[in-house]
CSV table of C-alpha atoms and ligand atoms in Angstrom, one decimal:
chain,number,residue,atom,x,y,z
A,4,UNK,CA,255.4,-61.7,153.6
A,5,UNK,CA,251.9,-60.2,153.4
A,6,UNK,CA,251.8,-56.6,152.3
A,7,UNK,CA,248.8,-54.3,152.6
A,8,UNK,CA,248.5,-51.1,150.6
A,9,UNK,CA,247.0,-48.4,152.8
A,10,UNK,CA,245.9,-44.9,151.5
A,11,UNK,CA,246.5,-42.3,154.2
A,12,UNK,CA,244.5,-39.1,154.0
A,13,UNK,CA,245.5,-37.0,157.0
A,14,UNK,CA,243.3,-34.1,155.9
A,15,UNK,CA,243.2,-31.0,158.2
A,16,UNK,CA,244.2,-29.8,161.6
A,17,UNK,CA,245.1,-32.4,164.2
A,18,UNK,CA,244.2,-35.1,161.6
A,19,UNK,CA,247.7,-34.5,160.1
A,20,UNK,CA,249.3,-34.9,163.6
A,21,UNK,CA,247.5,-38.0,164.7
A,22,UNK,CA,247.8,-39.9,161.4
A,23,UNK,CA,251.6,-39.4,161.3
A,24,UNK,CA,251.7,-41.0,164.8
A,25,UNK,CA,249.3,-43.8,163.7
A,26,UNK,CA,251.6,-44.7,160.9
A,27,UNK,CA,254.6,-44.8,163.3
A,28,UNK,CA,252.8,-47.2,165.5
A,29,UNK,CA,251.5,-49.4,162.6
A,30,UNK,CA,255.0,-49.6,161.1
A,31,UNK,CA,256.5,-50.7,164.4
A,32,UNK,CA,253.7,-53.2,164.9
A,33,UNK,CA,254.0,-54.7,161.4
A,34,UNK,CA,257.7,-55.2,161.9
A,35,UNK,CA,257.0,-57.2,165.1
A,36,UNK,CA,254.2,-59.2,163.6
A,37,UNK,CA,255.9,-60.0,160.3
A,38,UNK,CA,253.7,-58.3,157.7
A,39,UNK,CA,254.3,-55.1,155.8
A,40,UNK,CA,252.2,-52.0,155.3
A,41,UNK,CA,252.8,-49.8,152.3
A,42,UNK,CA,251.4,-46.3,152.9
A,43,UNK,CA,250.7,-43.8,150.2
A,44,UNK,CA,249.8,-40.3,151.4
A,45,UNK,CA,247.2,-38.2,149.7
A,46,UNK,CA,247.2,-34.4,150.3
A,47,UNK,CA,243.4,-34.1,150.0
A,48,UNK,CA,242.7,-31.4,152.4
A,49,UNK,CA,241.2,-27.9,152.9
A,50,UNK,CA,244.6,-26.4,151.9
A,51,UNK,CA,244.4,-28.3,148.6
A,52,UNK,CA,240.7,-27.1,148.1
A,53,UNK,CA,241.7,-23.5,148.7
A,54,UNK,CA,244.6,-23.8,146.2
A,55,UNK,CA,242.9,-25.9,143.4
A,56,UNK,CA,239.1,-25.7,144.1
A,57,UNK,CA,238.8,-29.4,144.8
A,58,UNK,CA,239.4,-31.7,147.8
A,59,UNK,CA,239.7,-34.8,145.5
A,60,UNK,CA,241.4,-34.4,142.2
A,61,UNK,CA,240.0,-35.8,139.0
A,62,UNK,CA,240.5,-39.6,139.0
A,63,UNK,CA,241.2,-39.5,142.7
A,64,UNK,CA,238.5,-42.0,143.8
A,65,UNK,CA,239.5,-44.4,141.0
A,66,UNK,CA,243.0,-44.5,142.4
A,67,UNK,CA,241.8,-44.8,146.0
A,68,UNK,CA,239.7,-47.8,145.0
A,69,UNK,CA,242.8,-49.9,144.4
A,70,UNK,CA,243.9,-49.8,148.1
A,71,UNK,CA,243.2,-52.4,150.8
A,72,UNK,CA,242.1,-49.7,153.3
A,73,UNK,CA,242.0,-46.0,153.9
A,74,UNK,CA,243.4,-44.4,157.1
A,75,UNK,CA,241.8,-41.0,157.5
A,76,UNK,CA,242.4,-38.1,159.8
A,77,UNK,CA,239.9,-35.3,159.8
A,78,UNK,CA,238.5,-32.6,157.5
A,79,UNK,CA,237.5,-29.1,158.3
A,80,UNK,CA,239.0,-25.6,158.3
A,81,UNK,CA,238.0,-22.3,160.0
A,82,UNK,CA,237.7,-20.6,156.6
A,83,UNK,CA,235.8,-23.3,154.7
A,84,UNK,CA,232.1,-23.8,155.5
A,85,UNK,CA,231.7,-27.2,157.2
A,86,UNK,CA,229.2,-28.5,154.6
A,87,UNK,CA,231.7,-27.7,151.8
A,88,UNK,CA,234.6,-29.6,153.5
A,89,UNK,CA,232.4,-32.6,154.5
A,90,UNK,CA,230.8,-33.0,151.1
A,91,UNK,CA,234.1,-32.3,149.4
A,92,UNK,CA,236.1,-35.1,151.0
A,93,UNK,CA,234.7,-37.4,153.6
A,94,UNK,CA,231.2,-38.0,152.3
A,95,UNK,CA,232.2,-38.7,148.6
A,96,UNK,CA,234.4,-41.5,149.9
A,97,UNK,CA,231.8,-43.0,152.3
A,98,UNK,CA,229.0,-42.8,149.7
A,99,UNK,CA,231.2,-43.5,146.7
A,100,UNK,CA,232.6,-46.6,148.3
A,101,UNK,CA,229.3,-47.6,149.8
A,102,UNK,CA,230.7,-47.8,153.3
A,103,UNK,CA,227.2,-48.2,154.7
A,104,UNK,CA,228.1,-49.5,158.2
A,105,UNK,CA,229.8,-47.1,160.5
A,106,UNK,CA,231.0,-49.0,163.6
A,107,UNK,CA,231.8,-47.1,166.8
A,108,UNK,CA,233.0,-49.0,169.8
A,109,UNK,CA,233.0,-47.3,173.2
A,110,UNK,CA,234.4,-48.4,176.6
A,111,UNK,CA,236.4,-46.9,179.4
A,112,UNK,CA,240.0,-47.9,178.9
A,113,UNK,CA,242.1,-48.8,181.9
A,114,UNK,CA,243.4,-45.7,183.9
A,115,UNK,CA,240.8,-43.4,182.3
A,116,UNK,CA,238.1,-41.8,184.4
A,117,UNK,CA,234.6,-41.5,183.0
A,118,UNK,CA,232.5,-38.6,184.1
A,119,UNK,CA,229.9,-41.2,185.1
A,120,UNK,CA,230.1,-43.0,188.4
A,121,UNK,CA,229.0,-46.1,186.5
A,122,UNK,CA,231.5,-45.5,183.7
A,123,UNK,CA,233.0,-49.0,184.0
A,124,UNK,CA,229.7,-50.3,182.8
A,125,UNK,CA,230.1,-48.8,179.3
A,126,UNK,CA,230.9,-51.5,176.8
A,127,UNK,CA,228.9,-50.5,173.7
A,128,UNK,CA,229.2,-50.6,170.0
A,129,UNK,CA,227.1,-48.2,168.0
A,130,UNK,CA,226.3,-49.1,164.4
A,131,UNK,CA,225.5,-46.0,162.4
A,132,UNK,CA,223.7,-46.1,159.1
A,133,UNK,CA,226.2,-44.4,156.9
A,134,UNK,CA,224.8,-44.0,153.4
A,135,UNK,CA,221.4,-42.4,153.6
A,136,UNK,CA,218.9,-41.3,156.2
A,137,UNK,CA,219.2,-37.6,157.2
A,138,UNK,CA,222.6,-37.2,155.5
A,139,UNK,CA,221.6,-38.7,152.1
A,140,UNK,CA,222.1,-35.3,150.5
A,141,UNK,CA,218.6,-35.2,149.1
A,142,UNK,CA,216.9,-31.9,149.1
A,143,UNK,CA,217.4,-28.4,147.6
A,144,UNK,CA,217.2,-24.7,148.1
A,145,UNK,CA,215.2,-22.2,146.0
A,146,UNK,CA,214.4,-18.5,146.0
A,147,UNK,CA,217.8,-17.8,147.6
A,148,UNK,CA,217.8,-14.6,149.7
A,149,UNK,CA,214.1,-13.9,149.2
A,150,UNK,CA,211.5,-13.9,152.0
A,151,UNK,CA,210.0,-17.0,150.2
A,152,UNK,CA,213.3,-18.9,150.4
A,153,UNK,CA,212.8,-22.6,151.0
A,154,UNK,CA,215.4,-25.2,152.0
A,155,UNK,CA,214.6,-28.9,152.2
A,156,UNK,CA,216.7,-31.6,153.7
A,157,UNK,CA,215.0,-34.8,152.9
A,158,UNK,CA,215.6,-37.9,155.1
A,159,UNK,CA,215.8,-40.9,152.9
A,160,UNK,CA,215.2,-44.4,154.0
A,161,UNK,CA,215.2,-47.2,151.5
A,162,UNK,CA,214.2,-50.8,152.2
A,163,UNK,CA,217.5,-52.0,150.8
A,164,UNK,CA,219.6,-49.5,152.8
A,165,UNK,CA,217.7,-50.1,156.1
A,166,UNK,CA,217.7,-53.9,155.8
A,167,UNK,CA,221.4,-54.2,155.2
A,168,UNK,CA,222.4,-52.0,158.1
A,169,UNK,CA,220.0,-53.9,160.5
A,170,UNK,CA,221.3,-57.2,159.3
A,171,UNK,CA,224.9,-56.0,159.8
A,172,UNK,CA,224.0,-54.8,163.4
A,173,UNK,CA,222.3,-58.1,164.3
A,174,UNK,CA,225.3,-60.1,163.1
A,175,UNK,CA,227.6,-57.9,165.1
A,176,UNK,CA,225.4,-58.1,168.2
A,177,UNK,CA,225.3,-61.9,167.8
A,178,UNK,CA,229.2,-62.0,167.9
A,179,UNK,CA,229.3,-60.2,171.3
A,180,UNK,CA,229.0,-61.9,174.6
A,181,UNK,CA,225.7,-60.3,175.6
A,182,UNK,CA,224.0,-60.6,172.2
A,183,UNK,CA,221.7,-57.6,172.8
A,184,UNK,CA,220.7,-55.0,170.2
A,185,UNK,CA,219.0,-51.7,170.9
A,186,UNK,CA,217.0,-50.1,168.1
A,187,UNK,CA,217.2,-46.3,168.3
A,188,UNK,CA,214.3,-44.6,166.6
A,189,UNK,CA,212.1,-41.5,166.5
A,190,UNK,CA,209.1,-43.2,164.8
A,191,UNK,CA,206.6,-41.5,167.1
A,192,UNK,CA,207.3,-38.2,165.4
A,193,UNK,CA,208.7,-39.2,162.1
A,194,UNK,CA,206.0,-41.4,160.8
A,195,UNK,CA,207.3,-42.4,157.4
A,196,UNK,CA,211.1,-43.2,157.2
A,197,UNK,CA,211.5,-44.1,160.9
A,198,UNK,CA,208.4,-46.4,160.8
A,199,UNK,CA,210.0,-48.3,157.9
A,200,UNK,CA,213.3,-48.3,159.9
A,201,UNK,CA,211.4,-50.0,162.9
A,202,UNK,CA,209.4,-52.4,160.8
A,203,UNK,CA,212.4,-53.8,158.9
A,204,UNK,CA,214.3,-54.1,162.2
A,205,UNK,CA,211.7,-56.6,163.5
A,206,UNK,CA,211.6,-58.4,160.1
A,207,UNK,CA,215.4,-58.9,160.3
A,208,UNK,CA,215.2,-59.9,164.0
A,209,UNK,CA,213.4,-63.1,163.0
A,210,UNK,CA,216.6,-64.3,161.4
A,211,UNK,CA,218.6,-63.7,164.6
A,212,UNK,CA,216.7,-65.5,167.4
A,213,UNK,CA,219.8,-65.6,169.7
A,214,UNK,CA,219.8,-61.7,169.8
A,215,UNK,CA,217.6,-60.0,172.4
A,216,UNK,CA,216.3,-56.6,171.4
A,217,UNK,CA,214.7,-53.5,172.7
A,218,UNK,CA,213.5,-50.3,171.1
A,219,UNK,CA,214.2,-46.8,172.6
A,220,UNK,CA,213.4,-43.3,171.3
A,221,UNK,CA,216.5,-41.3,170.5
A,222,UNK,CA,215.8,-38.7,173.2
A,223,UNK,CA,215.3,-41.4,175.8
A,224,UNK,CA,218.4,-43.3,174.9
A,225,UNK,CA,220.6,-40.4,176.0
A,226,UNK,CA,219.2,-40.8,179.5
A,227,UNK,CA,219.7,-44.6,179.4
A,228,UNK,CA,223.4,-44.0,178.3
A,229,UNK,CA,223.9,-41.8,181.4
A,230,UNK,CA,221.8,-43.5,184.0
A,231,UNK,CA,221.8,-47.2,183.0
A,232,UNK,CA,224.9,-47.8,180.9
A,233,UNK,CA,225.0,-51.5,181.6
A,234,UNK,CA,221.7,-52.0,180.0
A,235,UNK,CA,223.1,-51.2,176.5
A,236,UNK,CA,225.3,-53.5,174.3
A,237,UNK,CA,225.1,-53.1,170.5
A,238,UNK,CA,223.0,-50.1,169.3
A,239,UNK,CA,221.8,-49.4,165.8
A,240,UNK,CA,220.8,-45.9,164.9
A,241,UNK,CA,220.3,-43.7,161.8
A,242,UNK,CA,223.0,-41.5,160.3
A,243,UNK,CA,222.1,-38.4,162.4
A,244,UNK,CA,221.1,-40.1,165.6
A,245,UNK,CA,224.2,-42.2,165.7
A,246,UNK,CA,226.4,-39.2,164.9
A,247,UNK,CA,225.1,-37.4,168.0
A,248,UNK,CA,225.0,-40.5,170.3
A,249,UNK,CA,228.6,-41.5,169.5
A,250,UNK,CA,230.0,-38.1,170.6
A,251,UNK,CA,228.1,-38.6,173.8
A,252,UNK,CA,229.5,-42.1,174.1
A,253,UNK,CA,233.0,-40.8,173.5
A,254,UNK,CA,232.6,-38.1,176.2
A,255,UNK,CA,231.2,-40.6,178.7
A,256,UNK,CA,234.1,-42.9,178.1
A,257,UNK,CA,236.6,-40.2,178.9
A,258,UNK,CA,237.4,-38.0,175.8
A,259,UNK,CA,236.6,-37.4,172.2
A,260,UNK,CA,240.3,-38.0,171.8
A,261,UNK,CA,240.0,-41.8,172.4
A,262,UNK,CA,237.0,-42.7,170.2
A,263,UNK,CA,237.6,-44.7,167.0
A,264,UNK,CA,235.4,-45.5,164.0
A,265,UNK,CA,235.3,-47.8,161.0
A,266,UNK,CA,233.4,-47.0,157.8
A,267,UNK,CA,232.8,-50.4,156.4
A,268,UNK,CA,231.9,-51.8,153.1
A,269,UNK,CA,231.2,-55.3,154.3
A,270,UNK,CA,231.0,-56.7,150.8
A,271,UNK,CA,234.6,-55.6,150.3
A,272,UNK,CA,233.8,-54.4,146.8
A,273,UNK,CA,235.5,-51.1,147.8
A,274,UNK,CA,238.1,-50.3,150.5
A,275,UNK,CA,236.8,-49.4,153.9
A,276,UNK,CA,237.9,-46.3,155.7
A,277,UNK,CA,239.1,-46.0,159.3
A,278,UNK,CA,239.2,-42.7,161.2
A,279,UNK,CA,239.1,-41.2,164.7
A,280,UNK,CA,235.7,-39.8,165.4
A,281,UNK,CA,237.0,-36.4,166.4
A,282,UNK,CA,237.4,-33.6,163.9
A,283,UNK,CA,240.2,-31.2,163.0
A,284,UNK,CA,240.1,-29.4,166.4
A,285,UNK,CA,241.6,-26.0,165.4
A,286,UNK,CA,241.9,-25.0,169.0
A,287,UNK,CA,244.7,-27.4,169.6
A,288,UNK,CA,246.2,-27.7,166.1
A,289,UNK,CA,249.9,-27.2,166.0
A,290,UNK,CA,250.4,-27.5,169.8
A,291,UNK,CA,251.5,-31.2,169.6
A,292,UNK,CA,249.0,-32.2,172.3
A,293,UNK,CA,246.3,-34.0,170.3
A,294,UNK,CA,245.4,-37.3,171.8
A,295,UNK,CA,246.5,-40.0,169.4
A,296,UNK,CA,244.7,-42.9,171.2
A,297,UNK,CA,241.6,-42.6,169.0
A,298,UNK,CA,243.8,-43.0,166.0
A,299,UNK,CA,245.6,-46.0,167.5
A,300,UNK,CA,242.3,-47.7,168.4
A,301,UNK,CA,241.2,-46.9,164.8
A,302,UNK,CA,244.3,-48.6,163.5
A,303,UNK,CA,243.5,-51.7,165.5
A,304,UNK,CA,240.0,-51.8,163.9
A,305,UNK,CA,241.7,-51.5,160.5
A,306,UNK,CA,244.0,-54.4,161.2
A,307,UNK,CA,241.1,-56.5,162.3
A,308,UNK,CA,239.3,-55.7,159.0
A,309,UNK,CA,242.5,-56.7,157.1
A,310,UNK,CA,242.5,-60.1,158.8
A,311,UNK,CA,245.4,-59.3,161.2
A,312,UNK,CA,243.4,-60.1,164.4
A,313,UNK,CA,246.5,-61.0,166.4
A,314,UNK,CA,248.2,-57.7,165.6
A,315,UNK,CA,245.0,-55.8,166.3
A,316,UNK,CA,244.7,-57.4,169.7
A,317,UNK,CA,248.4,-56.7,170.4
A,318,UNK,CA,247.9,-53.0,169.6
A,319,UNK,CA,244.8,-52.8,171.8
A,320,UNK,CA,246.8,-54.3,174.7
A,321,UNK,CA,249.6,-51.8,174.2
A,322,UNK,CA,247.0,-49.0,174.2
A,323,UNK,CA,245.5,-50.3,177.4
A,324,UNK,CA,248.9,-50.6,179.0
A,325,UNK,CA,249.7,-47.0,178.1
A,326,UNK,CA,246.4,-45.7,179.4
A,327,UNK,CA,246.7,-47.9,182.5
A,328,UNK,CA,250.0,-46.1,183.2
A,329,UNK,CA,248.2,-42.8,182.7
A,330,UNK,CA,250.5,-41.5,180.0
A,331,UNK,CA,247.9,-39.0,179.1
A,332,UNK,CA,247.6,-35.9,176.9
A,333,UNK,CA,245.9,-32.8,178.5
A,334,UNK,CA,242.3,-33.8,177.3
A,335,UNK,CA,242.6,-36.7,179.8
A,336,UNK,CA,244.1,-34.5,182.5
A,337,UNK,CA,247.7,-35.5,181.6
A,338,UNK,CA,250.9,-33.5,180.9
A,339,UNK,CA,252.2,-35.6,178.0
A,340,UNK,CA,252.4,-34.6,174.4
A,341,UNK,CA,251.2,-36.6,171.4
A,342,UNK,CA,254.7,-37.9,170.7
A,343,UNK,CA,255.2,-39.1,174.2
A,344,UNK,CA,252.0,-41.1,174.1
A,345,UNK,CA,253.0,-42.7,170.8
A,346,UNK,CA,256.4,-43.6,172.2
A,347,UNK,CA,254.8,-45.2,175.2
A,348,UNK,CA,252.5,-47.3,172.9
A,349,UNK,CA,255.4,-48.4,170.7
A,350,UNK,CA,257.3,-49.4,173.9
A,351,UNK,CA,254.3,-51.3,175.1
A,352,UNK,CA,254.1,-53.2,171.8
A,353,UNK,CA,257.4,-54.9,172.5
B,402,ATP,P1,235.1,-30.6,163.1
B,402,ATP,O1,234.4,-29.3,162.8
B,402,ATP,O2,236.2,-30.9,162.1
B,402,ATP,O3,234.2,-31.8,163.3
B,402,ATP,P2,235.7,-29.7,165.7
B,402,ATP,O4,237.0,-29.0,166.0
B,402,ATP,O5,234.5,-28.8,165.7
B,402,ATP,O6,235.9,-30.5,164.4
B,402,ATP,P3,236.2,-31.9,167.3
B,402,ATP,O7,237.5,-32.0,166.7
B,402,ATP,O8,235.4,-33.2,166.9
B,402,ATP,O9,235.4,-30.7,166.8
B,402,ATP,O10,236.3,-31.8,168.8
B,402,ATP,C1,235.8,-30.8,169.7
B,402,ATP,C2,236.9,-30.5,170.7
B,402,ATP,O11,237.3,-31.6,171.4
B,402,ATP,C3,238.2,-30.0,170.0
B,402,ATP,O12,238.0,-28.6,169.8
B,402,ATP,C4,239.2,-30.3,171.1
B,402,ATP,O13,239.3,-29.3,172.0
B,402,ATP,C5,238.7,-31.6,171.7
B,402,ATP,N1,239.3,-32.8,171.0
B,402,ATP,C6,238.9,-33.4,169.9
B,402,ATP,N2,239.7,-34.4,169.5
B,402,ATP,C7,240.8,-34.3,170.4
B,402,ATP,C8,242.0,-35.1,170.5
B,402,ATP,N3,242.3,-36.1,169.7
B,402,ATP,N4,242.9,-34.7,171.4
B,402,ATP,C9,242.6,-33.7,172.3
B,402,ATP,N5,241.4,-33.0,172.3
B,402,ATP,C10,240.5,-33.3,171.3
């Protein structure tokens, strides 16, 4: 029997609640499909940071590297600055394991109402550059507290980094029925990094003649997402742009609580990491009402990556049956709690 070793990092807030439910669903599914999943939980979280001064203990990444995949919840706590928690846990894994392609599918699942009249037209996958750009971490701060204080956040675009994400996005677009890829850019105002971003896109395009393309400025693409959702298919955007656009995509497809993401290292030299796109959501932590659908969809992406395509499809079908029956948590207008949604998905698997 095939056995996959999965590192689970629930992290903070509702991350802890939804990852526990994700593991329940995955274990039920593995038993039905005849493979096994061996989970090891890691307590890397803001609680651990406050107790020990570190999110990731010494030697932690070396151990994490030995797993087949990482199942991640969320990081962030009200009493830890966001940049400390993000750079303490999530970004060292994404950057350390070179998970340069962040894949974010969006569509309106059965039974869910989009705030858009044309919501049913949403069927997008956003590819976010995940290793450099605006979140490269390059920059610095000097003369702290003085009137002359300076802070620089340097957007970094390298030929190698840009080319690999465009190549990945073109290959993904080619695998989809419409074979269309939209380049999101801001090269009118950002005349160095973003111009390189655009140039390399058109160089790579020559190797993918079956893929049609268009180029849209990041501000304009927000209006296209709202007014002409059917005109978009695959979308490639920089780290910051895609971060913002994918929250919009999640809201337009019904709720932040349903949107999944995969942080991929396509070379498979390091494990890839799978997480719901939402954060730790302190406002609903501990209430038992977090929507676990994003985590289940994320689990389906993880199974696909592990080569268990049949199980991944079975899980998606169970999710869709559950949303189709409107077994919803309050964020989708329902009255069910997290556990009830999980139980419905497990029943629908069978
Ligand atoms: P972070 O700072 O860690 O990114 P956050 O709490 O600022 O997280 P999100 O968690 O991304 O932001 O989401 C914003 C709001 O959306 C939450 O406060 C919550 O009300 C709602 N939300 C997000 N995820 C879910 C979910 N899975 N189920 C229900 N509501 C959710």
